[in-house]
Amino acid sequence: MNILDMKFMKNFIKITEDAWLKGWHERNGGNITYRLTEEEVNEIREDLNEEASFQPIGVTVANLANEYFLVTGSGKFIRNISLNPSENVGIVKVDESGENYKIVWGLENNARPTSELPSHLMSHSVKKEKTNGLHRVIMHSHATNVIALTFVLPLDGKVFTRELWEMATECPVVFPDGIGVVDWMVPGGADIARETAKLMEEHNAVIWAHHGIFCSEATLDLTFGLLDTIEKSAEILVKVLSMGGKRQTIKPDNFRDLAVDFKVELDEKYLYETDLVNA
Ligand code: 2HA
Ligand code: ZN
């Protein structure tokens, strides 16, 4: 089947349009990658250029050997993807060693995969292992309110998780494993990729201080939904802080009750006492 008619491509384009409209992807900000299923690869195989030459990823992702990824392009604008997919996104294949990739479709006119390819692939690698192959999407967005909070809250995943859980009752159900936080680092390289992947062992969302957020999930919809939920919660927190701060909130025992009814496990490390608890 024509690659542009494939469902995964249509879903990918819809998510990029939605994310642009959310205001998370100014200029060339942010990047998204999707690990194709074997069936999808089989359906498009005749349109893939396997003759392309391999280039180093910059990190090793052994368990992604021979996997195919739909990736956004380096320097490309997310808002332009729906207008011209084959120039702005491409499909890359990882080699047998997990150290190199080649472009097998798209990224026309000598475009390159996203500058954050090391962070994406290392996070895919961790998630493929941790979820037995269930997770297929990594989405990096410059979500405005999440970024704003990294100038105000301590750069501590326990604090971000708890504060964002408190801002909307659905949050502990949507991200029961909490959120990791990486201190400010130079983007685009192996170091930030390693720090991000380490936190992906435990969380489906990792915030990059003063930069943005990385989310992982099984489908494009779920990844977008996770990011949207976190960003909405961050927006509420920004408003609450701007109005002078919390006067009342959801308490640790409320979260414990929620966990029972919604059948999620909430780590007690997030349910610490705060000044407001007994207010
Ligand atoms: O593509 O978002 O982190 C630009 C970025 C780098
Ligand atoms: Zn970025």
Coordinates of C-alpha atoms and ligand atoms in Angstrom, one line a residue:
M1 CA 0.0 0.0 0.0
N2 CA 1.1 3.6 -0.6
I3 CA 2.8 4.7 2.6
L4 CA 0.8 8.0 2.7
D5 CA -2.4 5.9 2.8
M6 CA -1.4 3.8 5.7
K7 CA -3.4 4.2 8.9
F8 CA -0.2 4.8 11.0
M9 CA 0.8 7.6 8.7
K10 CA -2.7 9.2 8.9
N11 CA -2.7 8.9 12.7
F12 CA 0.8 10.4 12.9
I13 CA -0.2 13.4 10.7
K14 CA -3.4 13.9 12.8
I15 CA -1.3 14.0 16.0
T16 CA 1.2 16.5 14.5
E17 CA -1.7 18.8 13.5
D18 CA -3.3 18.5 16.9
A19 CA 0.0 19.1 18.7
W20 CA 0.7 22.2 16.5
L21 CA -2.7 23.6 17.3
K22 CA -2.1 23.1 21.0
G23 CA 0.8 25.5 20.7
W24 CA 3.5 23.0 21.7
H25 CA 5.6 23.1 18.5
E26 CA 6.8 26.6 17.6
R27 CA 9.1 26.8 14.6
N28 CA 11.0 23.5 14.5
G29 CA 10.3 22.7 18.2
G30 CA 9.6 19.1 19.2
N31 CA 9.8 15.8 17.5
I32 CA 7.8 12.5 17.3
T33 CA 8.7 9.0 16.5
Y34 CA 6.7 5.8 16.0
R35 CA 8.0 2.2 15.9
L36 CA 6.2 0.4 13.1
T37 CA 4.7 -3.1 13.6
E38 CA 5.9 -6.0 11.5
E39 CA 2.6 -6.1 9.6
E40 CA 3.0 -2.4 8.7
V41 CA 6.5 -2.9 7.5
N42 CA 5.4 -5.8 5.3
E43 CA 2.6 -3.7 3.8
I44 CA 5.0 -1.0 2.6
R45 CA 8.1 -3.0 2.0
E46 CA 8.2 -2.5 -1.8
D47 CA 8.3 1.3 -1.3
L48 CA 11.3 1.2 1.1
N49 CA 14.8 2.0 -0.2
E50 CA 17.0 -0.6 1.5
E51 CA 20.0 0.5 -0.6
A52 CA 20.5 3.7 1.5
S53 CA 23.7 3.8 3.5
F54 CA 23.9 3.5 7.3
Q55 CA 24.9 6.3 9.6
P56 CA 25.8 6.3 13.3
I57 CA 22.9 7.0 15.8
G58 CA 25.4 8.1 18.5
V59 CA 24.1 5.6 21.0
T60 CA 23.6 1.8 21.0
V61 CA 20.1 0.4 21.0
A62 CA 20.7 -3.4 20.6
N63 CA 17.1 -4.5 21.2
L64 CA 15.9 -2.2 18.3
A65 CA 18.0 -4.0 15.7
N66 CA 16.2 -4.1 12.4
E67 CA 13.2 -2.1 13.7
Y68 CA 11.6 0.6 11.5
F69 CA 10.6 4.1 12.9
L70 CA 8.6 6.9 11.4
V71 CA 10.4 10.0 12.6
T72 CA 10.0 13.8 12.2
G73 CA 12.9 15.6 10.4
S74 CA 15.6 17.7 11.9
G75 CA 14.9 21.5 11.5
K76 CA 11.4 20.7 10.1
F77 CA 8.3 22.4 11.4
I78 CA 5.7 20.2 12.9
R79 CA 3.0 22.5 11.4
N80 CA 4.3 21.7 7.9
I81 CA 4.1 17.9 8.2
S82 CA 0.4 17.6 7.0
L83 CA 1.2 19.9 4.1
N84 CA 4.1 17.8 2.8
P85 CA 4.7 14.6 4.8
S86 CA 7.5 13.1 2.6
E87 CA 9.7 16.2 3.0
N88 CA 9.2 16.6 6.7
V89 CA 9.1 13.0 8.0
G90 CA 10.8 9.8 7.1
I91 CA 11.1 6.1 7.9
V92 CA 14.5 4.9 9.3
K93 CA 15.7 1.4 9.9
V94 CA 18.1 0.5 12.7
D95 CA 20.9 -1.9 11.7
E96 CA 21.7 -5.3 13.1
S97 CA 24.1 -3.9 15.7
G98 CA 21.7 -1.2 17.0
E99 CA 24.4 1.4 16.4
N100 CA 23.4 2.8 13.0
Y101 CA 20.3 3.9 11.0
K102 CA 19.4 4.4 7.4
I103 CA 16.6 6.5 5.8
V104 CA 14.5 4.1 3.8
W105 CA 11.6 6.5 2.9
G106 CA 10.8 10.2 3.0
L107 CA 13.0 13.0 4.4
E108 CA 13.3 14.1 0.8
N109 CA 15.9 16.6 -0.4
N110 CA 18.6 15.5 2.0
A111 CA 16.7 16.0 5.2
R112 CA 17.9 14.3 8.4
P113 CA 16.0 12.6 11.2
T114 CA 15.2 14.7 14.3
S115 CA 18.2 16.0 16.3
E116 CA 16.8 14.2 19.3
L117 CA 17.1 10.7 17.6
P118 CA 19.4 9.4 20.4
S119 CA 16.9 10.4 23.1
H120 CA 14.0 8.9 21.1
L121 CA 15.7 5.6 20.3
M122 CA 17.2 5.1 23.8
S123 CA 13.7 5.7 25.3
H124 CA 12.1 3.4 22.7
S125 CA 14.7 0.8 23.7
V126 CA 13.9 1.0 27.4
K127 CA 10.2 1.0 26.8
K128 CA 10.2 -1.9 24.3
E129 CA 11.9 -4.0 27.0
K130 CA 9.9 -2.7 30.0
T131 CA 6.5 -3.1 28.2
N132 CA 7.2 -6.3 26.3
G133 CA 7.0 -4.3 23.0
L134 CA 3.7 -2.6 23.9
H135 CA 5.0 1.0 23.7
R136 CA 5.6 2.3 20.2
V137 CA 5.6 6.1 20.5
I138 CA 7.9 8.8 21.9
M139 CA 6.7 12.4 21.7
H140 CA 8.8 15.4 22.6
S141 CA 6.9 18.7 22.9
H142 CA 7.7 22.2 24.1
A143 CA 4.5 22.2 26.3
T144 CA 4.3 25.8 27.6
N145 CA 3.0 25.4 31.1
V146 CA 5.2 22.4 31.9
I147 CA 8.2 24.5 30.9
A148 CA 7.0 27.5 33.0
L149 CA 6.8 25.3 36.1
T150 CA 10.4 24.2 35.7
F151 CA 11.4 27.8 36.7
V152 CA 9.3 27.7 39.9
L153 CA 9.1 24.1 41.3
P154 CA 12.1 22.2 42.6
L155 CA 13.5 20.1 39.8
D156 CA 12.4 16.9 41.6
G157 CA 10.2 14.3 40.0
K158 CA 8.5 13.6 43.4
V159 CA 7.4 17.2 43.6
F160 CA 6.3 17.5 40.0
T161 CA 4.3 14.3 40.2
R162 CA 2.5 15.2 43.4
E163 CA 1.8 18.8 42.4
L164 CA 0.4 17.7 39.0
W165 CA -1.6 14.8 40.5
E166 CA -3.3 17.4 42.8
M167 CA -4.4 19.6 39.9
A168 CA -6.8 17.1 38.4
T169 CA -8.4 14.0 39.8
E170 CA -7.7 12.0 36.7
C171 CA -4.0 12.6 36.8
P172 CA -2.9 9.8 39.2
V173 CA -5.0 7.4 37.0
V174 CA -3.4 8.6 33.8
F175 CA 0.2 8.7 35.1
P176 CA 0.3 6.5 38.2
D177 CA 4.0 5.9 37.7
G178 CA 4.7 9.6 38.1
I179 CA 7.0 12.0 36.1
G180 CA 10.8 12.1 36.0
V181 CA 12.7 15.4 35.8
V182 CA 16.0 16.0 34.0
D183 CA 18.0 19.1 35.1
W184 CA 18.8 21.5 32.3
M185 CA 21.2 19.8 29.8
V186 CA 22.4 20.4 26.3
P187 CA 19.8 18.9 24.0
G188 CA 20.4 16.7 21.0
G189 CA 23.1 14.3 22.2
A190 CA 23.9 11.0 23.9
D191 CA 24.2 12.5 27.5
I192 CA 20.6 13.8 27.7
A193 CA 19.5 10.6 25.9
R194 CA 21.0 8.5 28.7
E195 CA 19.5 10.6 31.5
T196 CA 16.1 10.5 29.8
A197 CA 16.2 6.8 29.2
K198 CA 17.2 6.1 32.8
L199 CA 14.0 7.9 34.0
M200 CA 11.9 6.1 31.3
E201 CA 12.7 2.9 33.2
E202 CA 10.2 4.1 35.9
H203 CA 8.0 6.7 34.2
N204 CA 6.1 7.3 31.0
A205 CA 6.8 11.0 31.1
V206 CA 10.1 12.9 31.6
I207 CA 10.3 16.6 31.9
W208 CA 13.4 18.4 30.5
A209 CA 13.9 21.5 32.7
H210 CA 13.5 24.8 30.8
H211 CA 12.9 22.9 27.6
G212 CA 9.9 20.5 27.3
I213 CA 8.7 17.0 28.0
F214 CA 9.1 13.5 26.6
C215 CA 6.2 11.0 26.7
S216 CA 5.9 7.3 25.9
E217 CA 2.9 5.2 25.3
A218 CA 1.5 2.3 23.3
T219 CA -0.3 4.4 20.6
L220 CA -0.2 7.8 19.1
D221 CA -3.5 8.7 20.7
L222 CA -2.4 7.5 24.2
T223 CA 0.9 9.4 23.9
F224 CA -0.9 12.6 22.8
G225 CA -3.5 12.1 25.6
L226 CA -0.8 11.7 28.3
L227 CA 1.1 14.8 27.2
D228 CA -2.2 16.7 26.9
T229 CA -3.3 15.6 30.4
I230 CA 0.1 16.6 32.0
E231 CA 0.1 20.0 30.2
K232 CA -3.5 20.7 31.2
S233 CA -2.6 19.9 34.8
A234 CA 0.4 22.2 34.5
E235 CA -1.8 25.0 33.2
I236 CA -4.1 24.6 36.2
L237 CA -1.1 24.8 38.5
V238 CA 0.2 27.9 36.8
K239 CA -3.2 29.5 37.3
V240 CA -3.4 28.4 40.9
L241 CA 0.0 29.7 41.7
S242 CA -0.8 33.0 39.9
M243 CA -3.9 33.3 42.1
G244 CA -1.9 33.2 45.2
G245 CA -1.5 29.4 45.7
K246 CA -3.7 26.5 47.0
R247 CA -6.1 27.1 49.8
Q248 CA -7.4 23.5 49.7
T249 CA -6.4 20.4 47.7
I250 CA -6.6 16.6 47.3
K251 CA -5.0 15.0 50.3
P252 CA -2.8 11.8 50.5
D253 CA -5.7 9.7 51.9
N254 CA -7.9 10.9 49.1
F255 CA -5.3 9.6 46.6
R256 CA -5.1 6.3 48.6
D257 CA -8.9 5.9 48.3
L258 CA -8.8 6.8 44.5
A259 CA -6.1 4.2 44.0
V260 CA -8.3 1.4 45.5
D261 CA -11.4 2.3 43.4
F262 CA -9.4 2.9 40.1
K263 CA -7.1 -0.1 40.7
V264 CA -3.9 1.8 40.3
E265 CA -0.8 1.6 42.4
L266 CA 0.4 4.9 43.7
D267 CA 3.9 4.8 45.3
E268 CA 3.9 6.2 48.8
K269 CA 6.9 8.3 48.0
Y270 CA 4.6 10.7 46.2
L271 CA 2.1 10.8 49.1
Y272 CA 4.3 12.8 51.5
E273 CA 2.8 15.3 54.0
T274 CA 2.8 18.9 53.0
D275 CA 1.8 22.1 54.8
L276 CA -1.6 22.1 53.2
V277 CA -2.5 18.5 54.2
N278 CA -3.8 19.5 57.7
A279 CA -5.1 22.9 56.7
Ligands
2HA1 O1 13.7 20.0 17.2 O2 12.8 20.3 20.0 O3 14.9 19.5 21.4 C1 14.0 21.0 18.2 C2 13.9 20.4 19.5 C3 15.2 19.9 20.1
ZN2 ZN 13.0 20.3 22.2

